[in-house]
PDB file of C-alpha atoms in Angstrom:
ATOM      1  CA  UNK A  10      -8.696  -7.619  19.134  1.00  0.00           C
ATOM      2  CA  UNK A  11     -10.430  -4.245  18.994  1.00  0.00           C
ATOM      3  CA  UNK A  12      -7.559  -1.743  19.299  1.00  0.00           C
ATOM      4  CA  UNK A  13      -4.095  -1.766  17.788  1.00  0.00           C
ATOM      5  CA  UNK A  14      -1.856   1.042  18.977  1.00  0.00           C
ATOM      6  CA  UNK A  15       1.899   0.948  18.569  1.00  0.00           C
ATOM      7  CA  UNK A  16       4.606   3.059  20.112  1.00  0.00           C
ATOM      8  CA  UNK A  17       6.157   5.755  17.923  1.00  0.00           C
ATOM      9  CA  UNK A  18       4.776   8.382  15.587  1.00  0.00           C
ATOM     10  CA  UNK A  19       1.512   7.402  13.932  1.00  0.00           C
ATOM     11  CA  UNK A  20       1.096   8.318  10.278  1.00  0.00           C
ATOM     12  CA  UNK A  21      -2.319   6.721   9.737  1.00  0.00           C
ATOM     13  CA  UNK A  22      -4.963   6.139  12.405  1.00  0.00           C
ATOM     14  CA  UNK A  23      -8.255   4.323  11.888  1.00  0.00           C
ATOM     15  CA  UNK A  24     -10.918   4.865  14.554  1.00  0.00           C
ATOM     16  CA  UNK A  25     -14.076   2.757  14.743  1.00  0.00           C
ATOM     17  CA  UNK A  26     -13.924   2.347  10.970  1.00  0.00           C
ATOM     18  CA  UNK A  27     -16.571   0.241   9.241  1.00  0.00           C
ATOM     19  CA  UNK A  28     -17.196  -0.314   5.541  1.00  0.00           C
ATOM     20  CA  UNK A  29     -20.282  -1.692   3.829  1.00  0.00           C
ATOM     21  CA  UNK A  30     -20.943  -2.922   0.286  1.00  0.00           C
ATOM     22  CA  UNK A  31     -24.674  -2.355   0.226  1.00  0.00           C
ATOM     23  CA  UNK A  32     -26.057  -4.454   3.091  1.00  0.00           C
ATOM     24  CA  UNK A  33     -22.867  -6.489   3.501  1.00  0.00           C
ATOM     25  CA  UNK A  34     -20.401  -5.278   6.122  1.00  0.00           C
ATOM     26  CA  UNK A  35     -16.886  -5.905   4.796  1.00  0.00           C
ATOM     27  CA  UNK A  36     -14.896  -4.236   7.606  1.00  0.00           C
ATOM     28  CA  UNK A  37     -15.925  -4.143  11.244  1.00  0.00           C
ATOM     29  CA  UNK A  38     -14.600  -1.927  14.048  1.00  0.00           C
ATOM     30  CA  UNK A  39     -11.148  -1.234  12.637  1.00  0.00           C
ATOM     31  CA  UNK A  40      -9.012   0.616  15.186  1.00  0.00           C
ATOM     32  CA  UNK A  41      -5.361   0.785  14.274  1.00  0.00           C
ATOM     33  CA  UNK A  42      -2.313   3.083  14.293  1.00  0.00           C
ATOM     34  CA  UNK A  43       0.208   2.726  11.461  1.00  0.00           C
ATOM     35  CA  UNK A  44       3.659   4.240  12.172  1.00  0.00           C
ATOM     36  CA  UNK A  45       5.509   6.497   9.759  1.00  0.00           C
ATOM     37  CA  UNK A  46       8.728   5.540   7.964  1.00  0.00           C
ATOM     38  CA  UNK A  47       8.023   1.841   8.388  1.00  0.00           C
ATOM     39  CA  UNK A  48       6.701  -1.032   6.298  1.00  0.00           C
ATOM     40  CA  UNK A  49       3.448  -2.483   7.596  1.00  0.00           C
ATOM     41  CA  UNK A  50       2.233  -5.700   5.992  1.00  0.00           C
ATOM     42  CA  UNK A  51      -1.388  -6.851   6.050  1.00  0.00           C
ATOM     43  CA  UNK A  52      -1.938 -10.607   5.950  1.00  0.00           C
ATOM     44  CA  UNK A  53      -4.900 -12.910   6.429  1.00  0.00           C
ATOM     45  CA  UNK A  54      -7.134 -15.376   4.572  1.00  0.00           C
ATOM     46  CA  UNK A  55      -8.726 -14.485   1.238  1.00  0.00           C
ATOM     47  CA  UNK A  56     -11.846 -12.350   1.456  1.00  0.00           C
ATOM     48  CA  UNK A  57     -11.188 -10.965   4.942  1.00  0.00           C
ATOM     49  CA  UNK A  58     -10.959  -7.293   3.900  1.00  0.00           C
ATOM     50  CA  UNK A  59      -7.199  -6.702   3.525  1.00  0.00           C
ATOM     51  CA  UNK A  60      -7.383  -4.937   0.164  1.00  0.00           C
ATOM     52  CA  UNK A  61     -10.632  -3.236   1.136  1.00  0.00           C
ATOM     53  CA  UNK A  62      -8.912  -1.632   4.121  1.00  0.00           C
ATOM     54  CA  UNK A  63      -5.861  -0.709   2.032  1.00  0.00           C
ATOM     55  CA  UNK A  64      -8.031   1.015  -0.558  1.00  0.00           C
ATOM     56  CA  UNK A  65      -9.911   2.837   2.179  1.00  0.00           C
ATOM     57  CA  UNK A  66      -6.748   4.755   3.077  1.00  0.00           C
ATOM     58  CA  UNK A  67      -6.900   6.712  -0.189  1.00  0.00           C
ATOM     59  CA  UNK A  68     -10.676   6.433  -0.603  1.00  0.00           C
ATOM     60  CA  UNK A  69     -10.518   4.272  -3.723  1.00  0.00           C
ATOM     61  CA  UNK A  70     -13.500   2.252  -2.529  1.00  0.00           C
ATOM     62  CA  UNK A  71     -15.669   5.316  -3.097  1.00  0.00           C
ATOM     63  CA  UNK A  72     -15.493   4.513  -6.815  1.00  0.00           C
ATOM     64  CA  UNK A  73     -17.875   1.615  -6.052  1.00  0.00           C
ATOM     65  CA  UNK A  74     -21.472   3.003  -5.946  1.00  0.00           C
ATOM     66  CA  UNK A  75     -22.757   0.728  -3.136  1.00  0.00           C
ATOM     67  CA  UNK A  76     -19.951   1.567  -0.672  1.00  0.00           C
ATOM     68  CA  UNK A  77     -20.596   3.476   2.530  1.00  0.00           C
ATOM     69  CA  UNK A  78     -18.436   3.934   5.613  1.00  0.00           C
ATOM     70  CA  UNK A  79     -18.723   4.942   9.240  1.00  0.00           C
ATOM     71  CA  UNK A  80     -15.964   5.988  11.594  1.00  0.00           C
ATOM     72  CA  UNK A  81     -12.805   7.790  10.542  1.00  0.00           C
ATOM     73  CA  UNK A  82      -9.309   7.413   9.116  1.00  0.00           C
ATOM     74  CA  UNK A  83      -6.728  10.089   9.863  1.00  0.00           C
ATOM     75  CA  UNK A  84      -3.564  10.975   7.947  1.00  0.00           C
ATOM     76  CA  UNK A  85      -1.239  13.134  10.052  1.00  0.00           C
ATOM     77  CA  UNK A  86      -4.223  13.674  12.384  1.00  0.00           C
ATOM     78  CA  UNK A  87      -6.351  15.076   9.543  1.00  0.00           C
ATOM     79  CA  UNK A  88      -9.570  13.242   8.689  1.00  0.00           C
ATOM     80  CA  UNK A  89      -9.198  11.891   5.141  1.00  0.00           C
ATOM     81  CA  UNK A  90     -12.970  12.027   4.599  1.00  0.00           C
ATOM     82  CA  UNK A  91     -12.977  15.823   4.948  1.00  0.00           C
ATOM     83  CA  UNK A  92     -10.079  16.280   2.497  1.00  0.00           C
ATOM     84  CA  UNK A  93     -10.276  16.900  -1.235  1.00  0.00           C
ATOM     85  CA  UNK A  94      -9.953  13.408  -2.705  1.00  0.00           C
ATOM     86  CA  UNK A  95      -7.572  14.513  -5.481  1.00  0.00           C
ATOM     87  CA  UNK A  96      -5.220  16.048  -2.917  1.00  0.00           C
ATOM     88  CA  UNK A  97      -5.521  12.959  -0.718  1.00  0.00           C
ATOM     89  CA  UNK A  98      -4.489  10.653  -3.565  1.00  0.00           C
ATOM     90  CA  UNK A  99      -1.531  12.915  -4.231  1.00  0.00           C
ATOM     91  CA  UNK A 100      -0.410  12.258  -0.643  1.00  0.00           C
ATOM     92  CA  UNK A 101      -1.301   8.556  -0.690  1.00  0.00           C
ATOM     93  CA  UNK A 102       0.006   6.708  -3.760  1.00  0.00           C
ATOM     94  CA  UNK A 103      -1.119   3.258  -4.885  1.00  0.00           C
ATOM     95  CA  UNK A 104       0.681   0.364  -6.558  1.00  0.00           C
ATOM     96  CA  UNK A 105      -1.508  -2.494  -7.752  1.00  0.00           C
ATOM     97  CA  UNK A 106      -1.158  -6.263  -7.932  1.00  0.00           C
ATOM     98  CA  UNK A 107      -0.322  -6.372 -11.638  1.00  0.00           C
ATOM     99  CA  UNK A 108       1.895  -3.769 -13.276  1.00  0.00           C
ATOM    100  CA  UNK A 109      -0.322  -1.277 -15.103  1.00  0.00           C
ATOM    101  CA  UNK A 110       1.905   1.130 -17.041  1.00  0.00           C
ATOM    102  CA  UNK A 111       0.107   3.479 -19.408  1.00  0.00           C
ATOM    103  CA  UNK A 112       0.584   2.883 -23.164  1.00  0.00           C
ATOM    104  CA  UNK A 113       3.026   5.782 -23.198  1.00  0.00           C
ATOM    105  CA  UNK A 114       6.779   6.276 -23.054  1.00  0.00           C
ATOM    106  CA  UNK A 115       8.692   5.632 -19.837  1.00  0.00           C
ATOM    107  CA  UNK A 116       9.129   9.396 -19.463  1.00  0.00           C
ATOM    108  CA  UNK A 117       5.435  10.144 -19.994  1.00  0.00           C
ATOM    109  CA  UNK A 118       4.398   7.407 -17.538  1.00  0.00           C
ATOM    110  CA  UNK A 119       6.391   9.014 -14.741  1.00  0.00           C
ATOM    111  CA  UNK A 120       5.527  12.588 -15.742  1.00  0.00           C
ATOM    112  CA  UNK A 121       1.806  11.812 -15.936  1.00  0.00           C
ATOM    113  CA  UNK A 122       0.950  12.674 -12.316  1.00  0.00           C
ATOM    114  CA  UNK A 123       2.854  15.983 -12.112  1.00  0.00           C
ATOM    115  CA  UNK A 124       1.352  17.032 -15.457  1.00  0.00           C
ATOM    116  CA  UNK A 125      -2.134  16.112 -14.235  1.00  0.00           C
ATOM    117  CA  UNK A 126      -1.556  18.416 -11.265  1.00  0.00           C
ATOM    118  CA  UNK A 127      -0.694  21.292 -13.597  1.00  0.00           C
ATOM    119  CA  UNK A 128       3.102  21.132 -13.878  1.00  0.00           C
ATOM    120  CA  UNK A 129       4.228  22.167 -17.360  1.00  0.00           C
ATOM    121  CA  UNK A 130       7.870  23.213 -16.878  1.00  0.00           C
ATOM    122  CA  UNK A 131       9.900  20.739 -18.980  1.00  0.00           C
ATOM    123  CA  UNK A 132      13.130  21.124 -16.973  1.00  0.00           C
ATOM    124  CA  UNK A 133      11.299  20.461 -13.698  1.00  0.00           C
ATOM    125  CA  UNK A 134       9.549  17.438 -15.215  1.00  0.00           C
ATOM    126  CA  UNK A 135      12.901  16.050 -16.385  1.00  0.00           C
ATOM    127  CA  UNK A 136      14.264  16.358 -12.849  1.00  0.00           C
ATOM    128  CA  UNK A 137      11.183  14.701 -11.329  1.00  0.00           C
ATOM    129  CA  UNK A 138      11.300  11.806 -13.792  1.00  0.00           C
ATOM    130  CA  UNK A 139      14.979  11.147 -13.119  1.00  0.00           C
ATOM    131  CA  UNK A 140      14.599  11.399  -9.344  1.00  0.00           C
ATOM    132  CA  UNK A 141      11.566   9.079  -9.339  1.00  0.00           C
ATOM    133  CA  UNK A 142      13.250   6.475 -11.539  1.00  0.00           C
ATOM    134  CA  UNK A 143      16.363   6.609  -9.337  1.00  0.00           C
ATOM    135  CA  UNK A 144      14.214   6.098  -6.225  1.00  0.00           C
ATOM    136  CA  UNK A 145      12.467   3.180  -7.941  1.00  0.00           C
ATOM    137  CA  UNK A 146      15.853   1.596  -8.769  1.00  0.00           C
ATOM    138  CA  UNK A 147      15.070   1.727 -12.495  1.00  0.00           C
ATOM    139  CA  UNK A 148      17.068   4.718 -13.745  1.00  0.00           C
ATOM    140  CA  UNK A 149      20.254   2.861 -14.686  1.00  0.00           C
ATOM    141  CA  UNK A 150      18.250   0.364 -16.748  1.00  0.00           C
ATOM    142  CA  UNK A 151      16.215   2.881 -18.759  1.00  0.00           C
ATOM    143  CA  UNK A 152      18.053   6.234 -18.702  1.00  0.00           C
ATOM    144  CA  UNK A 153      19.241   5.885 -22.300  1.00  0.00           C
ATOM    145  CA  UNK A 154      15.821   5.000 -23.672  1.00  0.00           C
ATOM    146  CA  UNK A 155      13.179   7.087 -21.895  1.00  0.00           C
ATOM    147  CA  UNK A 156      11.111   7.274 -25.089  1.00  0.00           C
ATOM    148  CA  UNK A 157      10.625   3.505 -25.064  1.00  0.00           C
ATOM    149  CA  UNK A 158       7.097   2.341 -24.321  1.00  0.00           C
ATOM    150  CA  UNK A 159       6.515   1.377 -20.715  1.00  0.00           C
ATOM    151  CA  UNK A 160       4.699  -1.688 -22.040  1.00  0.00           C
ATOM    152  CA  UNK A 161       7.945  -2.963 -23.598  1.00  0.00           C
ATOM    153  CA  UNK A 162       9.625  -3.410 -20.202  1.00  0.00           C
ATOM    154  CA  UNK A 163       9.788  -6.703 -18.310  1.00  0.00           C
ATOM    155  CA  UNK A 164       7.175  -7.392 -15.640  1.00  0.00           C
ATOM    156  CA  UNK A 165       9.508  -6.453 -12.807  1.00  0.00           C
ATOM    157  CA  UNK A 166      10.619  -3.298 -14.598  1.00  0.00           C
ATOM    158  CA  UNK A 167       6.985  -2.375 -15.278  1.00  0.00           C
ATOM    159  CA  UNK A 168       6.176  -2.675 -11.573  1.00  0.00           C
ATOM    160  CA  UNK A 169       9.141  -0.455 -10.670  1.00  0.00           C
ATOM    161  CA  UNK A 170       7.956   1.996 -13.337  1.00  0.00           C
ATOM    162  CA  UNK A 171       4.543   2.052 -11.624  1.00  0.00           C
ATOM    163  CA  UNK A 172       6.291   2.718  -8.310  1.00  0.00           C
ATOM    164  CA  UNK A 173       8.232   5.575  -9.952  1.00  0.00           C
ATOM    165  CA  UNK A 174       4.947   6.937 -11.296  1.00  0.00           C
ATOM    166  CA  UNK A 175       3.504   6.895  -7.772  1.00  0.00           C
ATOM    167  CA  UNK A 176       6.591   8.612  -6.357  1.00  0.00           C
ATOM    168  CA  UNK A 177       6.550  11.390  -8.956  1.00  0.00           C
ATOM    169  CA  UNK A 178       3.753  13.309  -7.186  1.00  0.00           C
ATOM    170  CA  UNK A 179       5.746  13.226  -3.925  1.00  0.00           C
ATOM    171  CA  UNK A 180       3.336  11.236  -1.743  1.00  0.00           C
ATOM    172  CA  UNK A 181       3.788  10.644   1.959  1.00  0.00           C
ATOM    173  CA  UNK A 182       2.311   7.143   1.937  1.00  0.00           C
ATOM    174  CA  UNK A 183       2.620   4.323  -0.596  1.00  0.00           C
ATOM    175  CA  UNK A 184      -0.034   1.602  -0.602  1.00  0.00           C
ATOM    176  CA  UNK A 185       0.909  -1.678  -2.298  1.00  0.00           C
ATOM    177  CA  UNK A 186      -1.654  -4.374  -3.052  1.00  0.00           C
ATOM    178  CA  UNK A 187       0.333  -7.599  -3.545  1.00  0.00           C
ATOM    179  CA  UNK A 188       2.905  -5.768  -5.690  1.00  0.00           C
ATOM    180  CA  UNK A 189       5.063  -8.824  -6.353  1.00  0.00           C
ATOM    181  CA  UNK A 190       2.441 -11.554  -6.776  1.00  0.00           C
ATOM    182  CA  UNK A 191       2.745 -11.492 -10.589  1.00  0.00           C
ATOM    183  CA  UNK A 192       6.561 -11.402 -10.574  1.00  0.00           C
ATOM    184  CA  UNK A 193       9.279 -14.054 -10.572  1.00  0.00           C
ATOM    185  CA  UNK A 194      11.434 -14.572  -7.427  1.00  0.00           C
ATOM    186  CA  UNK A 195      14.310 -12.376  -8.644  1.00  0.00           C
ATOM    187  CA  UNK A 196      12.003  -9.472  -9.516  1.00  0.00           C
ATOM    188  CA  UNK A 197      10.202  -9.997  -6.202  1.00  0.00           C
ATOM    189  CA  UNK A 198      13.426  -9.590  -4.234  1.00  0.00           C
ATOM    190  CA  UNK A 199      14.196  -6.403  -6.174  1.00  0.00           C
ATOM    191  CA  UNK A 200      10.819  -4.982  -5.146  1.00  0.00           C
ATOM    192  CA  UNK A 201      11.472  -5.962  -1.517  1.00  0.00           C
ATOM    193  CA  UNK A 202      14.907  -4.320  -1.561  1.00  0.00           C
ATOM    194  CA  UNK A 203      13.363  -1.238  -3.123  1.00  0.00           C
ATOM    195  CA  UNK A 204      10.699  -0.788  -0.455  1.00  0.00           C
ATOM    196  CA  UNK A 205      13.325  -1.175   2.272  1.00  0.00           C
ATOM    197  CA  UNK A 206      15.080   1.861   0.803  1.00  0.00           C
ATOM    198  CA  UNK A 207      11.844   3.782   0.279  1.00  0.00           C
ATOM    199  CA  UNK A 208      10.738   3.536   3.923  1.00  0.00           C
ATOM    200  CA  UNK A 209      13.413   6.085   4.837  1.00  0.00           C
ATOM    201  CA  UNK A 210      11.257   8.716   3.131  1.00  0.00           C
ATOM    202  CA  UNK A 211       7.799   7.154   2.948  1.00  0.00           C
ATOM    203  CA  UNK A 212       5.298   5.195   4.998  1.00  0.00           C
ATOM    204  CA  UNK A 213       4.524   1.918   3.227  1.00  0.00           C
ATOM    205  CA  UNK A 214       1.526  -0.371   3.714  1.00  0.00           C
ATOM    206  CA  UNK A 215       1.566  -3.632   1.776  1.00  0.00           C
ATOM    207  CA  UNK A 216      -1.014  -6.395   1.382  1.00  0.00           C
ATOM    208  CA  UNK A 217       0.567  -9.779   0.751  1.00  0.00           C
ATOM    209  CA  UNK A 218      -0.427 -13.446   0.707  1.00  0.00           C
ATOM    210  CA  UNK A 219       3.260 -14.404   0.858  1.00  0.00           C
ATOM    211  CA  UNK A 220       4.133 -15.171   4.472  1.00  0.00           C
ATOM    212  CA  UNK A 221       7.853 -15.240   3.718  1.00  0.00           C
ATOM    213  CA  UNK A 222       7.601 -11.818   2.115  1.00  0.00           C
ATOM    214  CA  UNK A 223       5.764 -10.369   5.103  1.00  0.00           C
ATOM    215  CA  UNK A 224       8.354 -11.832   7.467  1.00  0.00           C
ATOM    216  CA  UNK A 225      11.297 -10.611   5.354  1.00  0.00           C
ATOM    217  CA  UNK A 226      10.139  -7.229   4.214  1.00  0.00           C
ATOM    218  CA  UNK A 227       7.959  -5.640   6.893  1.00  0.00           C
ATOM    219  CA  UNK A 228       8.566  -3.979  10.239  1.00  0.00           C
ATOM    220  CA  UNK A 229       5.009  -4.479  11.482  1.00  0.00           C
ATOM    221  CA  UNK A 230       2.369  -7.042  10.579  1.00  0.00           C
ATOM    222  CA  UNK A 231      -1.402  -6.670  10.794  1.00  0.00           C
ATOM    223  CA  UNK A 232      -3.415  -9.894  10.717  1.00  0.00           C
ATOM    224  CA  UNK A 233      -6.995  -9.797   9.437  1.00  0.00           C
ATOM    225  CA  UNK A 234      -9.608 -12.473  10.019  1.00  0.00           C
ATOM    226  CA  UNK A 235     -13.342 -12.882   9.382  1.00  0.00           C
ATOM    227  CA  UNK A 236     -16.321 -13.130  11.679  1.00  0.00           C
ATOM    228  CA  UNK A 237     -18.893 -15.847  10.817  1.00  0.00           C
ATOM    229  CA  UNK A 238     -20.833 -13.215   8.814  1.00  0.00           C
ATOM    230  CA  UNK A 239     -17.628 -12.744   6.723  1.00  0.00           C
ATOM    231  CA  UNK A 240     -16.972  -9.200   7.928  1.00  0.00           C
ATOM    232  CA  UNK A 241     -13.258  -8.527   8.304  1.00  0.00           C
ATOM    233  CA  UNK A 242     -11.525  -7.408  11.483  1.00  0.00           C
ATOM    234  CA  UNK A 243      -7.992  -7.134  12.862  1.00  0.00           C
ATOM    235  CA  UNK A 244      -7.166 -10.071  15.081  1.00  0.00           C
ATOM    236  CA  UNK A 245      -3.529  -9.216  15.802  1.00  0.00           C
ATOM    237  CA  UNK A 246      -1.039  -6.422  15.141  1.00  0.00           C
ATOM    238  CA  UNK A 247       2.530  -5.908  16.266  1.00  0.00           C
ATOM    239  CA  UNK A 248       6.168  -5.981  15.294  1.00  0.00           C
ATOM    240  CA  UNK A 249       6.686  -8.554  12.568  1.00  0.00           C
ATOM    241  CA  UNK A 250       9.223 -10.514  14.612  1.00  0.00           C
ATOM    242  CA  UNK A 251       6.720 -10.852  17.460  1.00  0.00           C
ATOM    243  CA  UNK A 252       3.768 -11.773  15.242  1.00  0.00           C
ATOM    244  CA  UNK A 253       5.731 -14.471  13.421  1.00  0.00           C
ATOM    245  CA  UNK A 254       7.700 -15.940  16.340  1.00  0.00           C
ATOM    246  CA  UNK A 255       5.349 -15.425  19.276  1.00  0.00           C
ATOM    247  CA  UNK A 256       1.814 -14.687  18.063  1.00  0.00           C
ATOM    248  CA  UNK A 257      -0.715 -13.815  20.728  1.00  0.00           C
ATOM    249  CA  UNK A 258      -3.618 -15.511  18.939  1.00  0.00           C
ATOM    250  CA  UNK A 259      -3.919 -19.196  18.031  1.00  0.00           C
ATOM    251  CA  UNK A 260      -5.590 -18.264  14.736  1.00  0.00           C
ATOM    252  CA  UNK A 261      -2.536 -16.178  13.798  1.00  0.00           C
ATOM    253  CA  UNK A 262      -0.243 -19.105  14.514  1.00  0.00           C
ATOM    254  CA  UNK A 263      -2.439 -21.445  12.468  1.00  0.00           C
ATOM    255  CA  UNK A 264      -2.583 -19.040   9.528  1.00  0.00           C
ATOM    256  CA  UNK A 265       1.161 -18.362   9.452  1.00  0.00           C
ATOM    257  CA  UNK A 266       1.943 -22.079   9.680  1.00  0.00           C
ATOM    258  CA  UNK A 267      -0.488 -22.917   6.865  1.00  0.00           C
ATOM    259  CA  UNK A 268      -3.014 -24.791   9.000  1.00  0.00           C
ATOM    260  CA  UNK A 269      -5.730 -22.225   8.327  1.00  0.00           C
ATOM    261  CA  UNK A 270      -6.679 -19.821   5.521  1.00  0.00           C
TER     262      UNK A 270
END
């Protein structure tokens, strides 16, 4: 499949996007529209470019010296490659596979981003920290102990703290790279419930290897596969219910059912 356009308002659009690590092409001819205020999951076999594409949306791959790209990715119809990268990452937050709180207090973890962008007003910071922790469904658990180290929280709480930290700079998009893979089932469900609430205000793109999670938690599902040269491409994209119950491609059906990948 070479083009993936959905009905509705597009938040992110990739056009003829390719990414190379040196001589190796990791992503090939990515054309896709990602709708706003929805959860889009990215699934597919290991090594097919899921995380590489996710990290392209906020230009994190540029931290790797050998990376080069062709084509374009647009956020609200503005080319991300012509934007200031600091401003882009303020609009496009990232939550990683393993919780990575800073060795600071809960308050300072959440306030880190606003402070880095020049905000010094203590009263405003207090409001931002509370709002972000409320949005991340963590406030009631930590409100009486904001000076506690973020590293002292449980794994699930640490991941929600990292989500609060991402929310504190008021992004438009939240990228999540297997955010629950290191968590137990109860903490995983809390993260899934949280992102359902967050999609009312944010556009969420999540990479997951958990087929049940993709089926439960996402509105749309993008399926990546690999060409024989191991370059990744999108084989199928649509509403999650359609992809999981009536996939257009045999490879999608085989991957979802566990016969491939």
